[in-house]
Structure formats: structure tokens, C-alpha cells
Amino acid sequence: MNRTDDKALLSLSHVSIAYGSIPAVADVSFSVEEGEFFCIVGANGSGKSTLIRGILGLTPLTKGRVDLRTGLEGTAYVPQVEGTDRDFPATVWEIVLTGTQRRGWRVPFYTRADKAAAEAALSTFEIADLAGRRIGKLSGGQMQRVLLARAMCRWPKLLLLDEPCSGLDEESRRAFYVLLARLHRERRTTIVMVSHDLDEVAERASRVAVMAQRLLFVGTPEAWRGGAWKASSFDSEGVPAFVEVPA
């Protein structure tokens, strides 16, 4: 189930997460190798977003272990755009610039290098013309590019995204996935993404994981779409059983 070679940037071992007495994630184990585009799919309430928060240390684990070879400094996170406070009185430039901050630092100013990194991110994600605009005036697609630019300011090795295109229109969704694919191809950024956009997952993922609190499947997009794994995804007592299809 786990890939244990030196290429693994992220490894989960028997991770469980609960909210009080209510289980959200149960005994999940997998590894993500450097350079992968790893997608996590599943129904609403299957524990996908909770798992991402657990990886980041934002939600405590009940059991198990997360190993981040990149460390949190080498990891970036893009949340759902729908959960962003759009009333916050900040410009695009100010939001992207915050992406240069280091964990635990409380320095009240930004260096020349920080500003150069923010400018580069604005350019890379094609939002330089929006630098002075308040975030409350942005479309959903524009805001998602801002969040991605902020996350990538320091060019982390591992990028985690939680349903990044939730609530976006079709054109904005497609443009965002094209941008993400370019980032993966040109920068070789390792990506772990939760998504409901199954066609985009099938087109872009290196491997796909299916969750229903437990992990039901990990394998190639072809094996996932083929669906043969579904016949053996529950044991004789109706409990979800893990199926792995090697790449």
C-alpha cells in the first residue's frame, strides 16, 4: 500500500481522524512520490478535506502518522475559494505577498527578495494586471489564481489543493486546470488535489485515490475509470476494503 522508496515526499501510515466520537477518516495509508499528480476523489462527507487538513496539521490525528519529507516549509496549500473571506480589505498584491512569510516569523516588513518573489508569482499566474485590485472585486476564477500565486510564492516542492475549482464556472475551471497542469509539467511540482471534477482527474492525474472515510482504491486513472476494482471494494461484512492497482 505504501511506496517506501526515496522518491516519496508524503507518506501516511494508518491515519485516522475523528470529530469527537464521529469518525471522519479511518486507517488511511498511502505515499506520494516526487513529481506525481495525485488526486483524491469520493462523495461529499467521505473525509477528503479532513484528510488534507490532517496532513497539514490543521486537524489533529486520532491515530497514525504523517511523514512530510518536504516539511511544512516546503509545502503549500490552496483552500476552496468558496471559503475565502472576500470582504477582507486587502489587494491582490497584499494577499500574494503574504505567501512569502515563513512559519513562526513575525517580521513586520517584507524584504526586496520577498517582493521580487511576489512579483514573479503574479506574472507566472497571469494576474499582474490585478495587483492593485481589492479581492472583493475579483471573480471566482481570478481569486483562485490569487490563492495559487500566494501558495507558490516560495516555490514549494509539494502543493495541496482542496477542491480548488468548487463554485467556479466551466471556463474558469478549465483555465485553472490548464494552469495547474503547466505548473506540474514545467516546475515538476508534486501535487495532491481533492476534486469532484472527474474528467479533469482522469486526464491529468498520475494516480487516483478513492475515499469513503477509508481508502477504497489507489491506482492509475485507467484502472480507476475501468471500475473493475469496485467489485472487490467491500468485504463479506459490507465493510469497505482497500484495493491497490500497481502503476
mmCIF file of C-alpha atoms in Angstrom:
data_model
loop_
_atom_site.group_PDB
_atom_site.id
_atom_site.type_symbol
_atom_site.label_atom_id
_atom_site.label_comp_id
_atom_site.label_asym_id
_atom_site.label_seq_id
_atom_site.Cartn_x
_atom_site.Cartn_y
_atom_site.Cartn_z
ATOM 1 C CA MET A 1 0.000 0.000 0.000
ATOM 2 C CA ASN A 2 2.818 2.413 0.837
ATOM 3 C CA ARG A 3 5.592 3.313 -1.562
ATOM 4 C CA THR A 4 8.663 3.293 0.624
ATOM 5 C CA ASP A 5 11.374 4.356 -1.817
ATOM 6 C CA ASP A 6 13.314 7.587 -1.544
ATOM 7 C CA LYS A 7 11.020 9.367 -4.013
ATOM 8 C CA ALA A 8 8.147 9.608 -1.515
ATOM 9 C CA LEU A 9 7.583 13.220 -0.451
ATOM 10 C CA LEU A 10 4.469 12.375 1.544
ATOM 11 C CA SER A 11 3.637 9.185 3.441
ATOM 12 C CA LEU A 12 0.549 8.392 5.519
ATOM 13 C CA SER A 13 0.516 5.371 7.817
ATOM 14 C CA HIS A 14 -2.808 4.192 9.299
ATOM 15 C CA VAL A 15 -4.158 7.729 9.673
ATOM 16 C CA SER A 16 -7.490 8.142 11.454
ATOM 17 C CA ILE A 17 -9.257 11.400 12.312
ATOM 18 C CA ALA A 18 -12.439 11.912 14.323
ATOM 19 C CA TYR A 19 -14.545 14.845 15.424
ATOM 20 C CA GLY A 20 -15.378 13.822 18.981
ATOM 21 C CA SER A 21 -16.953 10.376 18.663
ATOM 22 C CA ILE A 22 -17.705 10.786 14.961
ATOM 23 C CA PRO A 23 -15.107 9.176 12.658
ATOM 24 C CA ALA A 24 -14.145 11.190 9.566
ATOM 25 C CA VAL A 25 -11.072 9.317 8.289
ATOM 26 C CA ALA A 26 -10.324 5.674 9.125
ATOM 27 C CA ASP A 27 -6.985 3.864 8.790
ATOM 28 C CA VAL A 28 -5.720 5.555 5.616
ATOM 29 C CA SER A 29 -2.243 4.702 4.301
ATOM 30 C CA PHE A 30 -0.586 5.781 1.063
ATOM 31 C CA SER A 31 2.525 7.527 -0.222
ATOM 32 C CA VAL A 32 3.010 10.171 -2.899
ATOM 33 C CA GLU A 33 6.211 10.219 -4.914
ATOM 34 C CA GLU A 34 8.105 13.278 -6.054
ATOM 35 C CA GLY A 35 6.684 14.593 -9.323
ATOM 36 C CA GLU A 36 3.289 12.892 -9.028
ATOM 37 C CA PHE A 37 -0.092 14.483 -9.680
ATOM 38 C CA PHE A 38 -2.076 12.557 -7.071
ATOM 39 C CA CYS A 39 -5.850 13.100 -6.954
ATOM 40 C CA ILE A 40 -8.257 12.152 -4.172
ATOM 41 C CA VAL A 41 -11.922 11.635 -5.083
ATOM 42 C CA GLY A 42 -15.025 10.499 -3.229
ATOM 43 C CA ALA A 43 -18.525 11.543 -2.278
ATOM 44 C CA ASN A 44 -19.286 14.512 -0.052
ATOM 45 C CA GLY A 45 -18.540 13.592 3.566
ATOM 46 C CA SER A 46 -16.033 10.889 2.625
ATOM 47 C CA GLY A 47 -13.211 12.551 4.577
ATOM 48 C CA LYS A 48 -11.205 14.044 1.714
ATOM 49 C CA SER A 49 -10.941 17.601 3.023
ATOM 50 C CA THR A 50 -10.428 16.390 6.590
ATOM 51 C CA LEU A 51 -7.532 14.254 5.377
ATOM 52 C CA ILE A 52 -5.872 17.255 3.708
ATOM 53 C CA ARG A 53 -6.238 19.256 6.911
ATOM 54 C CA GLY A 54 -4.752 16.362 8.851
ATOM 55 C CA ILE A 55 -1.735 16.230 6.541
ATOM 56 C CA LEU A 56 -1.169 19.941 7.136
ATOM 57 C CA GLY A 57 -1.538 19.636 10.902
ATOM 58 C CA LEU A 58 -4.655 21.824 10.901
ATOM 59 C CA THR A 59 -6.788 18.981 12.269
ATOM 60 C CA PRO A 60 -5.248 16.601 14.834
ATOM 61 C CA LEU A 61 -4.870 12.912 14.014
ATOM 62 C CA THR A 62 -6.635 10.406 16.236
ATOM 63 C CA LYS A 63 -4.256 7.647 15.177
ATOM 64 C CA GLY A 64 -1.455 7.091 12.707
ATOM 65 C CA ARG A 65 1.349 9.159 11.312
ATOM 66 C CA VAL A 66 2.052 11.657 8.523
ATOM 67 C CA ASP A 67 5.601 11.990 7.198
ATOM 68 C CA LEU A 68 6.288 15.093 5.100
ATOM 69 C CA ARG A 69 9.760 14.873 3.623
ATOM 70 C CA THR A 70 9.385 18.465 2.467
ATOM 71 C CA GLY A 71 8.438 19.685 5.955
ATOM 72 C CA LEU A 72 5.712 22.285 6.273
ATOM 73 C CA GLU A 73 8.094 24.946 4.937
ATOM 74 C CA GLY A 74 8.311 23.070 1.651
ATOM 75 C CA THR A 75 4.553 22.509 1.442
ATOM 76 C CA ALA A 76 1.850 24.904 0.222
ATOM 77 C CA TYR A 77 -1.938 24.773 0.453
ATOM 78 C CA VAL A 78 -4.728 26.155 -1.730
ATOM 79 C CA PRO A 79 -8.140 26.026 0.005
ATOM 80 C CA GLN A 80 -11.578 26.143 -1.549
ATOM 81 C CA VAL A 81 -12.225 29.584 -2.992
ATOM 82 C CA GLU A 82 -15.757 29.481 -1.538
ATOM 83 C CA GLY A 83 -14.313 29.538 1.985
ATOM 84 C CA THR A 84 -12.235 32.666 1.388
ATOM 85 C CA ASP A 85 -13.174 35.887 3.187
ATOM 86 C CA ARG A 86 -13.769 38.168 0.225
ATOM 87 C CA ASP A 87 -14.719 41.109 2.459
ATOM 88 C CA PHE A 88 -11.218 41.375 3.877
ATOM 89 C CA PRO A 89 -9.904 44.833 2.837
ATOM 90 C CA ALA A 90 -6.767 43.721 1.001
ATOM 91 C CA THR A 91 -5.450 43.985 -2.539
ATOM 92 C CA VAL A 92 -4.258 41.145 -4.733
ATOM 93 C CA TRP A 93 -0.665 42.332 -4.203
ATOM 94 C CA GLU A 94 -1.033 42.250 -0.420
ATOM 95 C CA ILE A 95 -2.530 38.745 -0.424
ATOM 96 C CA VAL A 96 0.107 37.285 -2.739
ATOM 97 C CA LEU A 97 2.908 38.947 -0.765
ATOM 98 C CA THR A 98 1.803 37.131 2.403
ATOM 99 C CA GLY A 99 2.827 33.914 0.669
ATOM 100 C CA THR A 100 6.481 34.822 1.247
ATOM 101 C CA GLN A 101 6.136 34.692 5.034
ATOM 102 C CA ARG A 102 7.967 31.944 6.907
ATOM 103 C CA ARG A 103 6.280 29.849 9.570
ATOM 104 C CA GLY A 104 6.834 31.350 13.009
ATOM 105 C CA TRP A 105 8.272 34.616 11.683
ATOM 106 C CA ARG A 106 6.622 37.826 12.793
ATOM 107 C CA VAL A 107 8.818 40.284 10.903
ATOM 108 C CA PRO A 108 6.738 43.461 10.267
ATOM 109 C CA PHE A 109 8.235 44.148 6.835
ATOM 110 C CA TYR A 110 8.994 42.355 3.590
ATOM 111 C CA THR A 111 12.431 42.130 2.031
ATOM 112 C CA ARG A 112 13.337 43.039 -1.520
ATOM 113 C CA ALA A 113 13.585 39.310 -2.256
ATOM 114 C CA ASP A 114 10.071 38.751 -0.874
ATOM 115 C CA LYS A 115 8.660 41.448 -3.150
ATOM 116 C CA ALA A 116 10.516 40.044 -6.153
ATOM 117 C CA ALA A 117 9.079 36.581 -5.430
ATOM 118 C CA ALA A 118 5.545 38.008 -5.210
ATOM 119 C CA GLU A 119 6.014 39.901 -8.469
ATOM 120 C CA ALA A 120 7.232 36.722 -10.161
ATOM 121 C CA ALA A 121 4.191 34.795 -8.904
ATOM 122 C CA LEU A 122 1.827 37.498 -10.170
ATOM 123 C CA SER A 123 3.448 37.233 -13.578
ATOM 124 C CA THR A 124 3.550 33.432 -13.661
ATOM 125 C CA PHE A 125 -0.140 33.106 -12.872
ATOM 126 C CA GLU A 126 -1.130 35.979 -15.195
ATOM 127 C CA ILE A 127 -2.628 38.307 -12.594
ATOM 128 C CA ALA A 128 -0.068 41.134 -12.599
ATOM 129 C CA ASP A 129 -2.725 43.459 -14.006
ATOM 130 C CA LEU A 130 -4.893 42.775 -10.939
ATOM 131 C CA ALA A 131 -2.216 43.659 -8.349
ATOM 132 C CA GLY A 132 -3.958 46.817 -7.110
ATOM 133 C CA ARG A 133 -7.496 45.429 -7.109
ATOM 134 C CA ARG A 134 -9.325 44.610 -3.876
ATOM 135 C CA ILE A 135 -10.033 40.888 -3.556
ATOM 136 C CA GLY A 136 -13.734 41.580 -3.049
ATOM 137 C CA LYS A 137 -13.872 42.808 -6.645
ATOM 138 C CA LEU A 138 -12.471 39.603 -8.159
ATOM 139 C CA SER A 139 -14.315 36.840 -9.972
ATOM 140 C CA GLY A 140 -14.066 33.316 -8.590
ATOM 141 C CA GLY A 141 -11.540 32.322 -11.244
ATOM 142 C CA GLN A 142 -9.381 35.366 -10.556
ATOM 143 C CA MET A 143 -9.491 34.729 -6.818
ATOM 144 C CA GLN A 144 -8.385 31.137 -7.276
ATOM 145 C CA ARG A 145 -5.363 32.310 -9.280
ATOM 146 C CA VAL A 146 -4.534 34.712 -6.452
ATOM 147 C CA LEU A 147 -4.642 31.863 -3.927
ATOM 148 C CA LEU A 148 -2.453 29.731 -6.171
ATOM 149 C CA ALA A 149 0.045 32.573 -6.656
ATOM 150 C CA ARG A 150 0.205 33.108 -2.903
ATOM 151 C CA ALA A 151 0.788 29.399 -2.312
ATOM 152 C CA MET A 152 3.559 29.207 -4.915
ATOM 153 C CA CYS A 153 5.460 32.373 -3.939
ATOM 154 C CA ARG A 154 8.272 30.350 -2.400
ATOM 155 C CA TRP A 155 8.031 27.523 -4.964
ATOM 156 C CA PRO A 156 7.330 24.646 -2.575
ATOM 157 C CA LYS A 157 8.021 21.068 -3.611
ATOM 158 C CA LEU A 158 4.556 19.858 -2.553
ATOM 159 C CA LEU A 159 1.254 21.591 -3.332
ATOM 160 C CA LEU A 160 -2.001 20.504 -1.655
ATOM 161 C CA LEU A 161 -5.322 21.679 -3.094
ATOM 162 C CA ASP A 162 -8.781 21.134 -1.628
ATOM 163 C CA GLU A 163 -11.442 21.253 -4.348
ATOM 164 C CA PRO A 164 -9.787 24.310 -5.910
ATOM 165 C CA CYS A 165 -12.459 24.777 -8.559
ATOM 166 C CA SER A 166 -15.537 24.375 -6.373
ATOM 167 C CA GLY A 167 -18.054 27.059 -7.307
ATOM 168 C CA LEU A 168 -16.243 28.192 -10.463
ATOM 169 C CA ASP A 169 -17.879 28.347 -13.877
ATOM 170 C CA GLU A 170 -16.812 25.908 -16.604
ATOM 171 C CA GLU A 171 -14.486 28.333 -18.379
ATOM 172 C CA SER A 172 -12.712 29.329 -15.156
ATOM 173 C CA ARG A 173 -12.406 25.692 -14.083
ATOM 174 C CA ARG A 174 -10.861 24.648 -17.357
ATOM 175 C CA ALA A 175 -8.420 27.574 -17.373
ATOM 176 C CA PHE A 176 -7.343 26.793 -13.808
ATOM 177 C CA TYR A 177 -6.657 23.136 -14.579
ATOM 178 C CA VAL A 178 -4.627 24.096 -17.646
ATOM 179 C CA LEU A 179 -2.567 26.413 -15.429
ATOM 180 C CA LEU A 180 -2.124 23.688 -12.827
ATOM 181 C CA ALA A 181 -1.011 21.196 -15.471
ATOM 182 C CA ARG A 182 1.557 23.674 -16.753
ATOM 183 C CA LEU A 183 2.862 24.162 -13.225
ATOM 184 C CA HIS A 184 3.217 20.407 -12.805
ATOM 185 C CA ARG A 185 4.859 19.941 -16.189
ATOM 186 C CA GLU A 186 7.280 22.866 -16.141
ATOM 187 C CA ARG A 187 8.149 23.059 -12.439
ATOM 188 C CA ARG A 188 7.696 19.360 -11.618
ATOM 189 C CA THR A 189 5.761 20.421 -8.540
ATOM 190 C CA THR A 190 4.300 17.425 -6.718
ATOM 191 C CA ILE A 191 0.544 17.926 -6.453
ATOM 192 C CA VAL A 192 -2.042 16.333 -4.174
ATOM 193 C CA MET A 193 -5.537 17.510 -5.088
ATOM 194 C CA VAL A 194 -9.031 16.782 -3.800
ATOM 195 C CA SER A 195 -11.506 17.173 -6.639
ATOM 196 C CA HIS A 196 -15.026 16.415 -7.854
ATOM 197 C CA ASP A 197 -14.073 17.194 -11.468
ATOM 198 C CA LEU A 198 -13.734 13.575 -12.514
ATOM 199 C CA ASP A 199 -12.973 14.219 -16.184
ATOM 200 C CA GLU A 200 -10.098 16.527 -15.248
ATOM 201 C CA VAL A 201 -8.831 13.956 -12.743
ATOM 202 C CA ALA A 202 -8.877 11.237 -15.400
ATOM 203 C CA GLU A 203 -6.998 13.472 -17.831
ATOM 204 C CA ARG A 204 -4.319 14.873 -15.518
ATOM 205 C CA ALA A 205 -3.690 12.535 -12.570
ATOM 206 C CA SER A 206 -0.703 10.213 -12.244
ATOM 207 C CA ARG A 207 -2.674 8.172 -9.689
ATOM 208 C CA VAL A 208 -6.135 8.354 -8.157
ATOM 209 C CA ALA A 209 -7.257 7.534 -4.618
ATOM 210 C CA VAL A 210 -10.915 6.873 -3.800
ATOM 211 C CA MET A 211 -12.133 7.566 -0.270
ATOM 212 C CA ALA A 212 -15.223 6.682 1.738
ATOM 213 C CA GLN A 213 -13.716 7.517 5.141
ATOM 214 C CA ARG A 214 -11.478 4.533 4.448
ATOM 215 C CA LEU A 215 -9.301 4.277 1.369
ATOM 216 C CA LEU A 216 -11.085 2.128 -1.240
ATOM 217 C CA PHE A 217 -8.684 2.309 -4.171
ATOM 218 C CA VAL A 218 -5.327 3.641 -5.318
ATOM 219 C CA GLY A 219 -4.162 3.217 -8.889
ATOM 220 C CA THR A 220 -3.883 4.691 -12.354
ATOM 221 C CA PRO A 221 -6.677 6.794 -13.859
ATOM 222 C CA GLU A 222 -7.256 3.995 -16.396
ATOM 223 C CA ALA A 223 -7.741 1.378 -13.681
ATOM 224 C CA TRP A 224 -9.961 3.765 -11.717
ATOM 225 C CA ARG A 225 -12.163 4.548 -14.711
ATOM 226 C CA GLY A 226 -12.255 0.869 -15.682
ATOM 227 C CA GLY A 227 -14.134 0.176 -12.460
ATOM 228 C CA ALA A 228 -13.170 -3.479 -12.028
ATOM 229 C CA TRP A 229 -11.920 -2.633 -8.514
ATOM 230 C CA LYS A 230 -15.472 -1.811 -7.382
ATOM 231 C CA ALA A 231 -16.464 -5.480 -7.310
ATOM 232 C CA SER A 232 -13.964 -6.138 -4.528
ATOM 233 C CA SER A 233 -14.173 -2.818 -2.666
ATOM 234 C CA PHE A 234 -16.335 -4.259 0.139
ATOM 235 C CA ASP A 235 -15.641 -7.334 2.238
ATOM 236 C CA SER A 236 -18.125 -10.057 3.187
ATOM 237 C CA GLU A 237 -19.486 -7.941 6.052
ATOM 238 C CA GLY A 238 -20.042 -4.879 3.881
ATOM 239 C CA VAL A 239 -17.005 -3.018 5.244
ATOM 240 C CA PRO A 240 -15.014 -1.006 2.675
ATOM 241 C CA ALA A 241 -11.863 -2.907 1.687
ATOM 242 C CA PHE A 242 -8.794 -1.364 0.123
ATOM 243 C CA VAL A 243 -7.807 -2.206 -3.461
ATOM 244 C CA GLU A 244 -4.491 -1.112 -4.970
ATOM 245 C CA VAL A 245 -3.743 -1.420 -8.659
ATOM 246 C CA PRO A 246 0.006 -1.001 -9.309
ATOM 247 C CA ALA A 247 1.071 1.612 -11.849
#
